[in-house]
mmCIF file of C-alpha atoms and ligand atoms in Angstrom:
data_model
loop_
_atom_site.group_PDB
_atom_site.id
_atom_site.type_symbol
_atom_site.label_atom_id
_atom_site.label_comp_id
_atom_site.label_asym_id
_atom_site.label_seq_id
_atom_site.Cartn_x
_atom_site.Cartn_y
_atom_site.Cartn_z
ATOM 1 C CA MET V 1 83.675 137.376 -97.388
ATOM 2 C CA LYS V 2 83.675 134.227 -95.279
ATOM 3 C CA VAL V 3 85.667 131.019 -94.847
ATOM 4 C CA ILE V 4 84.811 128.022 -92.662
ATOM 5 C CA TRP V 5 87.165 125.194 -91.714
ATOM 6 C CA GLN V 6 86.920 122.224 -89.432
ATOM 7 C CA SER V 7 90.161 121.106 -87.832
ATOM 8 C CA PRO V 8 90.787 118.122 -85.583
ATOM 9 C CA SER V 9 92.417 117.760 -82.218
ATOM 10 C CA ASN V 10 95.416 115.480 -81.895
ATOM 11 C CA ILE V 11 96.823 113.363 -79.128
ATOM 12 C CA ALA V 12 100.580 113.325 -78.686
ATOM 13 C CA LEU V 13 102.116 109.885 -78.314
ATOM 14 C CA ILE V 14 105.602 111.373 -77.949
ATOM 15 C CA LYS V 15 104.937 114.455 -75.863
ATOM 16 C CA TYR V 16 106.033 118.045 -76.307
ATOM 17 C CA TRP V 17 106.749 119.358 -72.825
ATOM 18 C CA GLY V 18 109.098 122.310 -72.457
ATOM 19 C CA LYS V 19 109.679 125.108 -74.962
ATOM 20 C CA HIS V 20 111.934 128.060 -75.699
ATOM 21 C CA ASP V 21 111.863 131.337 -77.650
ATOM 22 C CA LYS V 22 108.753 131.833 -79.764
ATOM 23 C CA GLN V 23 106.955 128.583 -79.076
ATOM 24 C CA LEU V 24 109.822 126.325 -80.205
ATOM 25 C CA PRO V 25 109.807 122.815 -78.733
ATOM 26 C CA ASN V 26 112.659 121.429 -76.629
ATOM 27 C CA ASN V 27 112.160 117.984 -78.158
ATOM 28 C CA PRO V 28 110.415 116.492 -81.191
ATOM 29 C CA SER V 29 106.875 115.168 -80.673
ATOM 30 C CA LEU V 30 104.632 112.806 -82.617
ATOM 31 C CA SER V 31 100.853 112.739 -82.589
ATOM 32 C CA LEU V 32 97.818 110.895 -83.832
ATOM 33 C CA THR V 33 95.320 113.155 -85.600
ATOM 34 C CA LEU V 34 91.796 112.565 -84.350
ATOM 35 C CA SER V 35 88.621 112.489 -86.345
ATOM 36 C CA LYS V 36 85.609 113.296 -84.149
ATOM 37 C CA ALA V 37 87.152 115.720 -81.635
ATOM 38 C CA ASN V 38 87.351 118.871 -83.705
ATOM 39 C CA THR V 39 86.716 122.612 -83.881
ATOM 40 C CA THR V 40 84.765 124.341 -86.626
ATOM 41 C CA THR V 41 85.735 127.973 -87.079
ATOM 42 C CA SER V 42 84.294 130.616 -89.356
ATOM 43 C CA LEU V 43 86.067 133.833 -90.230
ATOM 44 C CA ALA V 44 84.142 136.612 -91.944
ATOM 45 C CA LEU V 45 85.270 140.109 -92.875
ATOM 46 C CA GLU V 46 83.117 143.205 -92.650
ATOM 47 C CA LYS V 47 83.689 146.920 -92.924
ATOM 48 C CA LYS V 48 85.742 148.117 -89.941
ATOM 49 C CA SER V 49 83.610 149.760 -87.295
ATOM 50 C CA SER V 50 86.081 150.738 -84.572
ATOM 51 C CA LYS V 51 89.464 152.420 -84.227
ATOM 52 C CA LYS V 52 90.929 149.431 -82.403
ATOM 53 C CA LYS V 53 93.942 147.844 -84.107
ATOM 54 C CA ILE V 54 92.122 144.508 -84.176
ATOM 55 C CA ASP V 55 88.361 144.953 -84.470
ATOM 56 C CA LEU V 56 87.273 141.477 -83.380
ATOM 57 C CA ALA V 57 83.818 140.081 -82.661
ATOM 58 C CA PHE V 58 84.463 136.599 -81.318
ATOM 59 C CA THR V 59 81.839 134.084 -80.264
ATOM 60 C CA PHE V 60 82.316 130.589 -78.920
ATOM 61 C CA GLU V 61 79.402 128.345 -79.821
ATOM 62 C CA GLY V 62 77.368 131.440 -80.636
ATOM 63 C CA LYS V 63 77.993 133.167 -77.286
ATOM 64 C CA GLU V 64 80.483 135.831 -76.264
ATOM 65 C CA ASN V 65 83.491 134.454 -74.417
ATOM 66 C CA ARG V 66 85.810 137.081 -72.950
ATOM 67 C CA LYS V 67 88.719 134.720 -72.101
ATOM 68 C CA PHE V 68 88.938 133.124 -75.558
ATOM 69 C CA SER V 69 88.317 136.460 -77.235
ATOM 70 C CA GLU V 70 91.298 138.098 -75.502
ATOM 71 C CA LYS V 71 93.548 135.182 -76.429
ATOM 72 C CA ILE V 72 92.507 135.374 -80.082
ATOM 73 C CA GLU V 73 92.854 139.142 -80.211
ATOM 74 C CA THR V 74 96.446 138.894 -78.924
ATOM 75 C CA TYR V 75 97.184 136.162 -81.442
ATOM 76 C CA LEU V 76 95.705 138.063 -84.411
ATOM 77 C CA SER V 77 97.412 141.238 -83.376
ATOM 78 C CA SER V 78 100.785 139.425 -83.405
ATOM 79 C CA LEU V 79 100.118 138.371 -87.014
ATOM 80 C CA ALA V 80 99.104 141.769 -88.387
ATOM 81 C CA THR V 81 102.430 142.286 -90.172
ATOM 82 C CA ASP V 82 102.041 139.000 -92.045
ATOM 83 C CA PHE V 83 98.330 139.557 -92.781
ATOM 84 C CA PRO V 84 97.839 143.344 -93.045
ATOM 85 C CA TRP V 85 94.136 142.914 -93.890
ATOM 86 C CA LEU V 86 93.567 141.888 -90.252
ATOM 87 C CA GLU V 87 93.805 145.552 -89.300
ATOM 88 C CA GLY V 88 91.673 146.813 -92.157
ATOM 89 C CA HIS V 89 88.436 144.936 -91.410
ATOM 90 C CA ARG V 90 86.013 144.003 -88.704
ATOM 91 C CA LEU V 91 86.725 140.319 -88.014
ATOM 92 C CA LEU V 92 83.824 138.042 -87.160
ATOM 93 C CA VAL V 93 85.047 134.764 -85.736
ATOM 94 C CA ASN V 94 82.909 131.946 -84.360
ATOM 95 C CA SER V 95 84.206 128.624 -83.057
ATOM 96 C CA GLU V 96 82.375 125.463 -82.078
ATOM 97 C CA ASN V 97 83.895 122.409 -80.423
ATOM 98 C CA SER V 98 82.604 118.891 -80.786
ATOM 99 C CA PHE V 99 83.985 118.085 -77.299
ATOM 100 C CA PRO V 100 84.478 119.772 -73.898
ATOM 101 C CA HIS V 101 87.277 122.357 -73.892
ATOM 102 C CA SER V 102 90.071 122.773 -71.293
ATOM 103 C CA ALA V 103 89.784 119.183 -70.148
ATOM 104 C CA GLY V 104 93.097 117.824 -71.303
ATOM 105 C CA ILE V 105 91.690 117.053 -74.752
ATOM 106 C CA ALA V 106 93.815 119.366 -76.826
ATOM 107 C CA SER V 107 91.102 121.931 -77.554
ATOM 108 C CA SER V 108 93.726 124.586 -78.222
ATOM 109 C CA ALA V 109 95.199 122.303 -80.908
ATOM 110 C CA SER V 110 91.983 122.073 -82.905
ATOM 111 C CA ALA V 111 90.981 125.690 -82.190
ATOM 112 C CA MET V 112 94.283 127.315 -83.167
ATOM 113 C CA SER V 113 94.801 125.079 -86.206
ATOM 114 C CA ALA V 114 91.255 125.841 -87.417
ATOM 115 C CA LEU V 115 91.915 129.558 -87.050
ATOM 116 C CA ALA V 116 95.310 129.326 -88.781
ATOM 117 C CA VAL V 117 93.853 127.539 -91.829
ATOM 118 C CA CYS V 118 91.027 130.114 -91.931
ATOM 119 C CA LEU V 119 93.602 132.932 -91.976
ATOM 120 C CA LEU V 120 95.574 131.399 -94.827
ATOM 121 C CA SER V 121 92.452 130.547 -96.738
ATOM 122 C CA MET V 122 91.136 134.097 -96.380
ATOM 123 C CA ASP V 123 94.537 135.444 -97.411
ATOM 124 C CA SER V 124 94.404 133.440 -100.677
ATOM 125 C CA LYS V 125 90.824 134.598 -101.258
ATOM 126 C CA LEU V 126 91.718 138.258 -100.815
ATOM 127 C CA LYS V 127 94.673 137.878 -103.155
ATOM 128 C CA LYS V 128 92.388 136.015 -105.597
ATOM 129 C CA LYS V 129 94.892 133.185 -105.664
ATOM 130 C CA LYS V 130 94.615 129.424 -105.282
ATOM 131 C CA ASN V 131 95.930 127.995 -102.014
ATOM 132 C CA ARG V 132 99.732 127.797 -102.159
ATOM 133 C CA SER V 133 101.397 124.412 -102.501
ATOM 134 C CA ASP V 134 102.889 124.791 -99.024
ATOM 135 C CA PHE V 135 99.476 125.777 -97.578
ATOM 136 C CA PHE V 136 99.494 123.222 -94.741
ATOM 137 C CA GLU V 137 103.131 123.741 -93.829
ATOM 138 C CA LEU V 138 102.445 127.442 -93.491
ATOM 139 C CA ALA V 139 99.210 126.739 -91.609
ATOM 140 C CA SER V 140 101.243 124.594 -89.229
ATOM 141 C CA PHE V 141 103.748 127.430 -88.765
ATOM 142 C CA TYR V 142 100.985 129.902 -87.828
ATOM 143 C CA ALA V 143 99.038 127.365 -85.745
ATOM 144 C CA ARG V 144 102.228 126.765 -83.735
ATOM 145 C CA LEU V 145 102.393 130.424 -82.783
ATOM 146 C CA GLY V 146 98.901 130.096 -81.275
ATOM 147 C CA SER V 147 99.510 126.799 -79.481
ATOM 148 C CA GLY V 148 102.476 124.461 -79.950
ATOM 149 C CA SER V 149 100.477 121.262 -80.240
ATOM 150 C CA ALA V 150 98.217 122.912 -82.868
ATOM 151 C CA ALA V 151 101.139 122.740 -85.325
ATOM 152 C CA ARG V 152 100.512 118.988 -85.602
ATOM 153 C CA SER V 153 96.755 119.182 -86.275
ATOM 154 C CA VAL V 154 97.013 120.303 -89.911
ATOM 155 C CA TYR V 155 97.839 116.823 -91.254
ATOM 156 C CA GLY V 156 95.946 113.554 -91.197
ATOM 157 C CA LYS V 157 97.040 110.288 -89.544
ATOM 158 C CA PHE V 158 100.350 110.962 -87.774
ATOM 159 C CA SER V 159 102.431 114.104 -87.648
ATOM 160 C CA VAL V 160 105.788 115.082 -86.245
ATOM 161 C CA TRP V 161 106.759 118.489 -84.933
ATOM 162 C CA GLY V 162 110.303 119.346 -83.937
ATOM 163 C CA LYS V 163 113.692 118.840 -85.468
ATOM 164 C CA THR V 164 114.884 115.237 -85.390
ATOM 165 C CA LYS V 165 117.556 113.476 -87.382
ATOM 166 C CA GLU V 166 115.106 110.590 -87.853
ATOM 167 C CA ILE V 167 113.038 112.687 -90.290
ATOM 168 C CA LYS V 168 114.385 114.726 -93.156
ATOM 169 C CA ASN V 169 112.697 118.157 -93.457
ATOM 170 C CA SER V 170 111.513 118.060 -89.827
ATOM 171 C CA SER V 171 111.521 121.451 -88.180
ATOM 172 C CA ASN V 172 110.969 123.211 -84.885
ATOM 173 C CA LYS V 173 108.918 125.836 -86.724
ATOM 174 C CA PHE V 174 106.239 123.609 -88.260
ATOM 175 C CA ALA V 175 105.089 120.014 -88.237
ATOM 176 C CA VAL V 176 105.521 117.535 -91.074
ATOM 177 C CA PRO V 177 103.281 114.588 -91.992
ATOM 178 C CA PHE V 178 104.516 111.100 -91.080
ATOM 179 C CA PRO V 179 107.103 110.536 -93.799
ATOM 180 C CA VAL V 180 107.054 106.781 -94.371
ATOM 181 C CA LYS V 181 104.526 104.056 -94.903
ATOM 182 C CA PHE V 182 103.381 102.629 -91.598
ATOM 183 C CA HIS V 183 102.258 99.025 -91.078
ATOM 184 C CA ARG V 184 98.653 98.499 -92.163
ATOM 185 C CA SER V 185 97.657 97.279 -88.683
ATOM 186 C CA PHE V 186 97.990 100.906 -87.512
ATOM 187 C CA GLU V 187 95.600 102.155 -90.195
ATOM 188 C CA ASN V 188 92.477 103.585 -88.559
ATOM 189 C CA LEU V 189 94.075 103.376 -85.100
ATOM 190 C CA GLN V 190 91.320 103.718 -82.472
ATOM 191 C CA ASP V 191 91.418 106.251 -79.644
ATOM 192 C CA THR V 192 88.615 106.105 -77.118
ATOM 193 C CA ILE V 193 88.734 109.102 -74.805
ATOM 194 C CA LEU V 194 87.540 108.130 -71.339
ATOM 195 C CA ILE V 195 86.387 111.364 -69.739
ATOM 196 C CA VAL V 196 87.130 111.263 -66.050
ATOM 197 C CA HIS V 197 86.629 114.966 -65.491
ATOM 198 C CA ASP V 198 85.572 117.638 -67.970
ATOM 199 C CA GLY V 199 86.056 120.770 -65.886
ATOM 200 C CA GLU V 200 88.845 123.281 -66.428
ATOM 201 C CA LYS V 201 92.248 122.098 -65.247
ATOM 202 C CA ASN V 202 93.917 124.158 -62.552
ATOM 203 C CA VAL V 203 97.423 124.408 -64.071
ATOM 204 C CA SER V 204 97.721 125.613 -67.666
ATOM 205 C CA SER V 205 100.035 123.987 -70.222
ATOM 206 C CA SER V 206 102.033 127.233 -70.440
ATOM 207 C CA ALA V 207 102.767 127.042 -66.715
ATOM 208 C CA GLY V 208 103.729 123.369 -67.124
ATOM 209 C CA HIS V 209 106.108 124.106 -70.024
ATOM 210 C CA ALA V 210 107.738 126.849 -67.969
ATOM 211 C CA LEU V 211 108.358 124.450 -65.069
ATOM 212 C CA MET V 212 110.538 122.305 -67.336
ATOM 213 C CA ARG V 213 113.234 124.949 -67.179
ATOM 214 C CA HIS V 214 115.772 123.801 -64.551
ATOM 215 C CA HIS V 215 113.626 120.760 -63.839
ATOM 216 C CA PRO V 216 115.782 118.114 -62.105
ATOM 217 C CA MET V 217 115.000 115.638 -64.916
ATOM 218 C CA GLU V 218 115.225 118.116 -67.785
ATOM 219 C CA LYS V 219 118.164 116.576 -69.668
ATOM 220 C CA GLN V 220 117.052 113.003 -69.210
ATOM 221 C CA ARG V 221 113.539 113.907 -70.377
ATOM 222 C CA TYR V 222 114.734 115.262 -73.729
ATOM 223 C CA ARG V 223 116.987 112.231 -74.223
ATOM 224 C CA ASN V 224 114.057 109.898 -73.512
ATOM 225 C CA ALA V 225 111.714 111.736 -75.901
ATOM 226 C CA ASN V 226 114.261 111.554 -78.739
ATOM 227 C CA ASN V 227 114.926 107.847 -78.139
ATOM 228 C CA ARG V 228 111.247 107.004 -77.932
ATOM 229 C CA LEU V 229 110.505 108.876 -81.143
ATOM 230 C CA LYS V 230 113.039 106.673 -82.905
ATOM 231 C CA GLU V 231 111.541 103.553 -81.311
ATOM 232 C CA ILE V 232 107.933 104.422 -82.130
ATOM 233 C CA LEU V 233 108.813 105.117 -85.774
ATOM 234 C CA SER V 234 110.303 101.660 -85.974
ATOM 235 C CA ALA V 235 107.246 100.113 -84.242
ATOM 236 C CA PHE V 236 104.949 101.821 -86.773
ATOM 237 C CA LYS V 237 106.950 100.512 -89.703
ATOM 238 C CA LYS V 238 107.166 96.949 -88.387
ATOM 239 C CA GLY V 239 103.662 96.730 -86.932
ATOM 240 C CA ASP V 240 105.245 96.096 -83.524
ATOM 241 C CA TRP V 241 102.302 96.618 -81.155
ATOM 242 C CA GLU V 242 104.133 95.343 -78.105
ATOM 243 C CA SER V 243 106.730 98.114 -78.327
ATOM 244 C CA PHE V 244 104.052 100.628 -79.271
ATOM 245 C CA CYS V 245 102.138 99.929 -76.033
ATOM 246 C CA ILE V 246 105.259 100.255 -73.868
ATOM 247 C CA ILE V 247 106.388 103.500 -75.526
ATOM 248 C CA ASN V 248 102.931 105.090 -75.239
ATOM 249 C CA GLU V 249 102.516 104.320 -71.599
ATOM 250 C CA SER V 250 106.081 105.369 -70.703
ATOM 251 C CA GLU V 251 105.515 108.732 -72.374
ATOM 252 C CA ALA V 252 102.186 109.313 -70.623
ATOM 253 C CA LEU V 253 103.502 108.388 -67.196
ATOM 254 C CA GLU V 254 106.687 110.385 -67.690
ATOM 255 C CA LEU V 255 104.710 113.502 -68.621
ATOM 256 C CA HIS V 256 102.796 113.251 -65.355
ATOM 257 C CA ALA V 257 105.921 112.293 -63.391
ATOM 258 C CA LEU V 258 107.499 115.546 -64.640
ATOM 259 C CA MET V 259 104.527 117.468 -63.270
ATOM 260 C CA MET V 260 104.695 115.642 -59.961
ATOM 261 C CA THR V 261 108.416 116.375 -59.564
ATOM 262 C CA SER V 262 108.499 120.000 -60.695
ATOM 263 C CA ASN V 263 108.779 122.867 -58.267
ATOM 264 C CA PRO V 264 106.002 123.626 -57.411
ATOM 265 C CA SER V 265 104.668 120.153 -58.086
ATOM 266 C CA TYR V 266 101.147 119.342 -59.126
ATOM 267 C CA ILE V 267 98.971 116.349 -59.946
ATOM 268 C CA LEU V 268 96.450 116.329 -62.780
ATOM 269 C CA MET V 269 95.463 112.671 -62.538
ATOM 270 C CA LYS V 270 92.394 111.684 -60.517
ATOM 271 C CA PRO V 271 91.784 108.418 -58.638
ATOM 272 C CA GLU V 272 89.652 107.243 -61.594
ATOM 273 C CA THR V 273 92.625 107.836 -63.942
ATOM 274 C CA LEU V 274 94.692 105.328 -61.968
ATOM 275 C CA ALA V 275 91.813 102.871 -61.715
ATOM 276 C CA LEU V 276 91.414 102.967 -65.510
ATOM 277 C CA ILE V 277 95.157 102.471 -66.056
ATOM 278 C CA GLU V 278 95.118 99.395 -63.867
ATOM 279 C CA LYS V 279 92.107 97.937 -65.685
ATOM 280 C CA ILE V 280 93.695 98.576 -69.092
ATOM 281 C CA GLN V 281 97.007 96.947 -68.178
ATOM 282 C CA THR V 282 95.274 93.933 -66.630
ATOM 283 C CA PHE V 283 93.096 93.471 -69.725
ATOM 284 C CA ARG V 284 96.179 93.598 -71.965
ATOM 285 C CA LYS V 285 98.026 91.011 -69.893
ATOM 286 C CA LYS V 286 95.031 88.694 -69.723
ATOM 287 C CA THR V 287 93.857 88.857 -73.348
ATOM 288 C CA LYS V 288 97.105 89.748 -75.180
ATOM 289 C CA ILE V 289 95.043 92.332 -77.108
ATOM 290 C CA PRO V 290 97.420 95.286 -77.560
ATOM 291 C CA ILE V 291 95.459 98.066 -75.908
ATOM 292 C CA SER V 292 97.414 100.839 -74.212
ATOM 293 C CA PHE V 293 96.748 104.224 -72.709
ATOM 294 C CA THR V 294 98.132 107.679 -73.097
ATOM 295 C CA LEU V 295 97.375 110.866 -71.170
ATOM 296 C CA ASP V 296 97.414 114.505 -72.114
ATOM 297 C CA ALA V 297 97.891 117.302 -69.590
ATOM 298 C CA GLY V 298 94.752 116.288 -67.728
ATOM 299 C CA PRO V 299 93.026 113.377 -66.005
ATOM 300 C CA ASN V 300 91.302 111.863 -69.047
ATOM 301 C CA VAL V 301 92.543 108.581 -70.454
ATOM 302 C CA HIS V 302 93.065 107.960 -74.169
ATOM 303 C CA LEU V 303 92.725 104.265 -74.875
ATOM 304 C CA LEU V 304 94.534 103.212 -78.052
ATOM 305 C CA TYR V 305 93.888 99.945 -79.882
ATOM 306 C CA PRO V 306 93.894 98.406 -83.364
ATOM 307 C CA ASP V 307 90.812 98.737 -85.544
ATOM 308 C CA SER V 308 90.730 94.943 -85.891
ATOM 309 C CA GLU V 309 90.046 94.544 -82.126
ATOM 310 C CA LYS V 310 87.343 97.214 -81.986
ATOM 311 C CA LYS V 311 84.457 94.903 -81.098
ATOM 312 C CA LYS V 312 86.149 93.148 -78.179
ATOM 313 C CA VAL V 313 87.689 96.342 -76.788
ATOM 314 C CA GLN V 314 84.460 98.323 -76.991
ATOM 315 C CA TYR V 315 82.661 95.519 -75.155
ATOM 316 C CA PHE V 316 85.355 95.762 -72.435
ATOM 317 C CA ILE V 317 84.951 99.566 -72.311
ATOM 318 C CA SER V 318 81.179 99.342 -71.858
ATOM 319 C CA ASN V 319 81.406 96.677 -69.189
ATOM 320 C CA GLU V 320 84.450 97.671 -67.184
ATOM 321 C CA LEU V 321 85.594 101.205 -67.949
ATOM 322 C CA LEU V 322 82.442 103.298 -68.235
ATOM 323 C CA PRO V 323 81.764 103.232 -64.453
ATOM 324 C CA PHE V 324 84.967 105.278 -63.958
ATOM 325 C CA CYS V 325 83.985 107.986 -66.459
ATOM 326 C CA ALA V 326 82.166 111.177 -65.436
ATOM 327 C CA ASP V 327 78.469 110.418 -66.115
ATOM 328 C CA GLY V 328 79.660 107.597 -68.365
ATOM 329 C CA LYS V 329 81.144 110.152 -70.797
ATOM 330 C CA VAL V 330 83.315 108.741 -73.534
ATOM 331 C CA ILE V 331 84.305 109.775 -77.069
ATOM 332 C CA TYR V 332 84.892 106.934 -79.532
ATOM 333 C CA ASP V 333 87.444 108.592 -81.750
ATOM 334 C CA GLU V 334 89.951 107.292 -84.267
ATOM 335 C CA MET V 335 92.651 108.283 -86.732
ATOM 336 C CA GLY V 336 91.465 111.243 -88.796
ATOM 337 C CA ASN V 337 92.373 112.909 -92.051
ATOM 338 C CA GLY V 338 93.177 116.470 -90.988
ATOM 339 C CA PRO V 339 91.396 119.788 -91.612
ATOM 340 C CA LYS V 340 88.364 120.049 -93.911
ATOM 341 C CA GLN V 341 87.127 123.163 -95.643
ATOM 342 C CA ILE V 342 83.415 123.540 -94.942
ATOM 343 C CA SER V 343 82.843 126.586 -97.113
HETATM 344 O O1 PMV F 1 100.193 123.114 -77.115
HETATM 345 P P1 PMV F 1 100.289 123.340 -75.656
HETATM 346 O O2 PMV F 1 101.155 124.502 -75.310
HETATM 347 O O3 PMV F 1 98.932 123.360 -75.014
HETATM 348 O O4 PMV F 1 101.066 122.090 -74.999
HETATM 349 C C1 PMV F 1 100.568 120.792 -75.097
HETATM 350 C C2 PMV F 1 101.403 119.851 -74.368
HETATM 351 C C3 PMV F 1 100.833 118.453 -74.266
HETATM 352 O O5 PMV F 1 99.501 118.429 -74.712
HETATM 353 C C4 PMV F 1 100.863 117.990 -72.834
HETATM 354 C C5 PMV F 1 101.649 117.465 -75.068
HETATM 355 C C6 PMV F 1 101.555 117.578 -76.559
HETATM 356 O O6 PMV F 1 102.574 117.327 -77.203
HETATM 357 O O7 PMV F 1 100.473 117.848 -77.090
#
């Protein structure tokens, strides 16, 4: 018995940074679901062949990968009460990424959401039932337990994770899809990922989240995130690109400012990151084309712009930004539609 799903990565515009209890966020976050940066995961069940609680054979892009395998085994083992069949079979899991992992592109978001939808899908199959009506909400709940940001990858376009009074039904336990109609100029929002460095980062997100506890700017940070969520929702509804650009960049810079002012402090940006930021802001001022950047927990730059300006912006990228990217590496991504069942 086998299921295969492809699930996208997402880029947070309002960032989740700081958590408590079982992967619950300290503030609500909002993300854009991507289309091309994704993970395809297959889950197959066979007759159990070992006495281990979780009998897992995990491969990443067809090869064994000890680090990922241990992470997945711990995750599956924590879910064995909810999915008892996990302990009764040999589990064959293979994952493939369409982009470099551990580079500040949320590879854990696409990987854990792909695995969560596979689990739920397999669960329905074993029970010989159709997928439940709350399939994606539940997938988001389980994806969150694997990686917080993964909770947001189960919906297309925009999604919000974390309780906020701005959105009815929002929750700390699972993400919800963007609840209102956004201005058509945001349809097909473009995100070009400028890869400055695609090696592993030296401080994990978990360590970063932990440093938010007793951070000197802790309270102010959560106030800012809540206010900006409200502002970005309004910008989406009105088609207010000027505010959108300011909010995005403030969030990105604040995320990195929090890292630079934690104890111990650390810096994930590279000189090329700053050079790109300067180029992007200068281009916006000069041309009035509303391009803006955001950053994840890494040095790579996500360049956001309207679909209608694609030609001009991509010309600018080729001419002025590519020299700052590692071997000219860039991913032309855009708003995506969420997970897809492959088989
Ligand atoms: O999902 P985690 O635990 O890897 O944390 C991700 C945190 C950021 O990517 C920096 C921000 C976010 O909201 O995705």
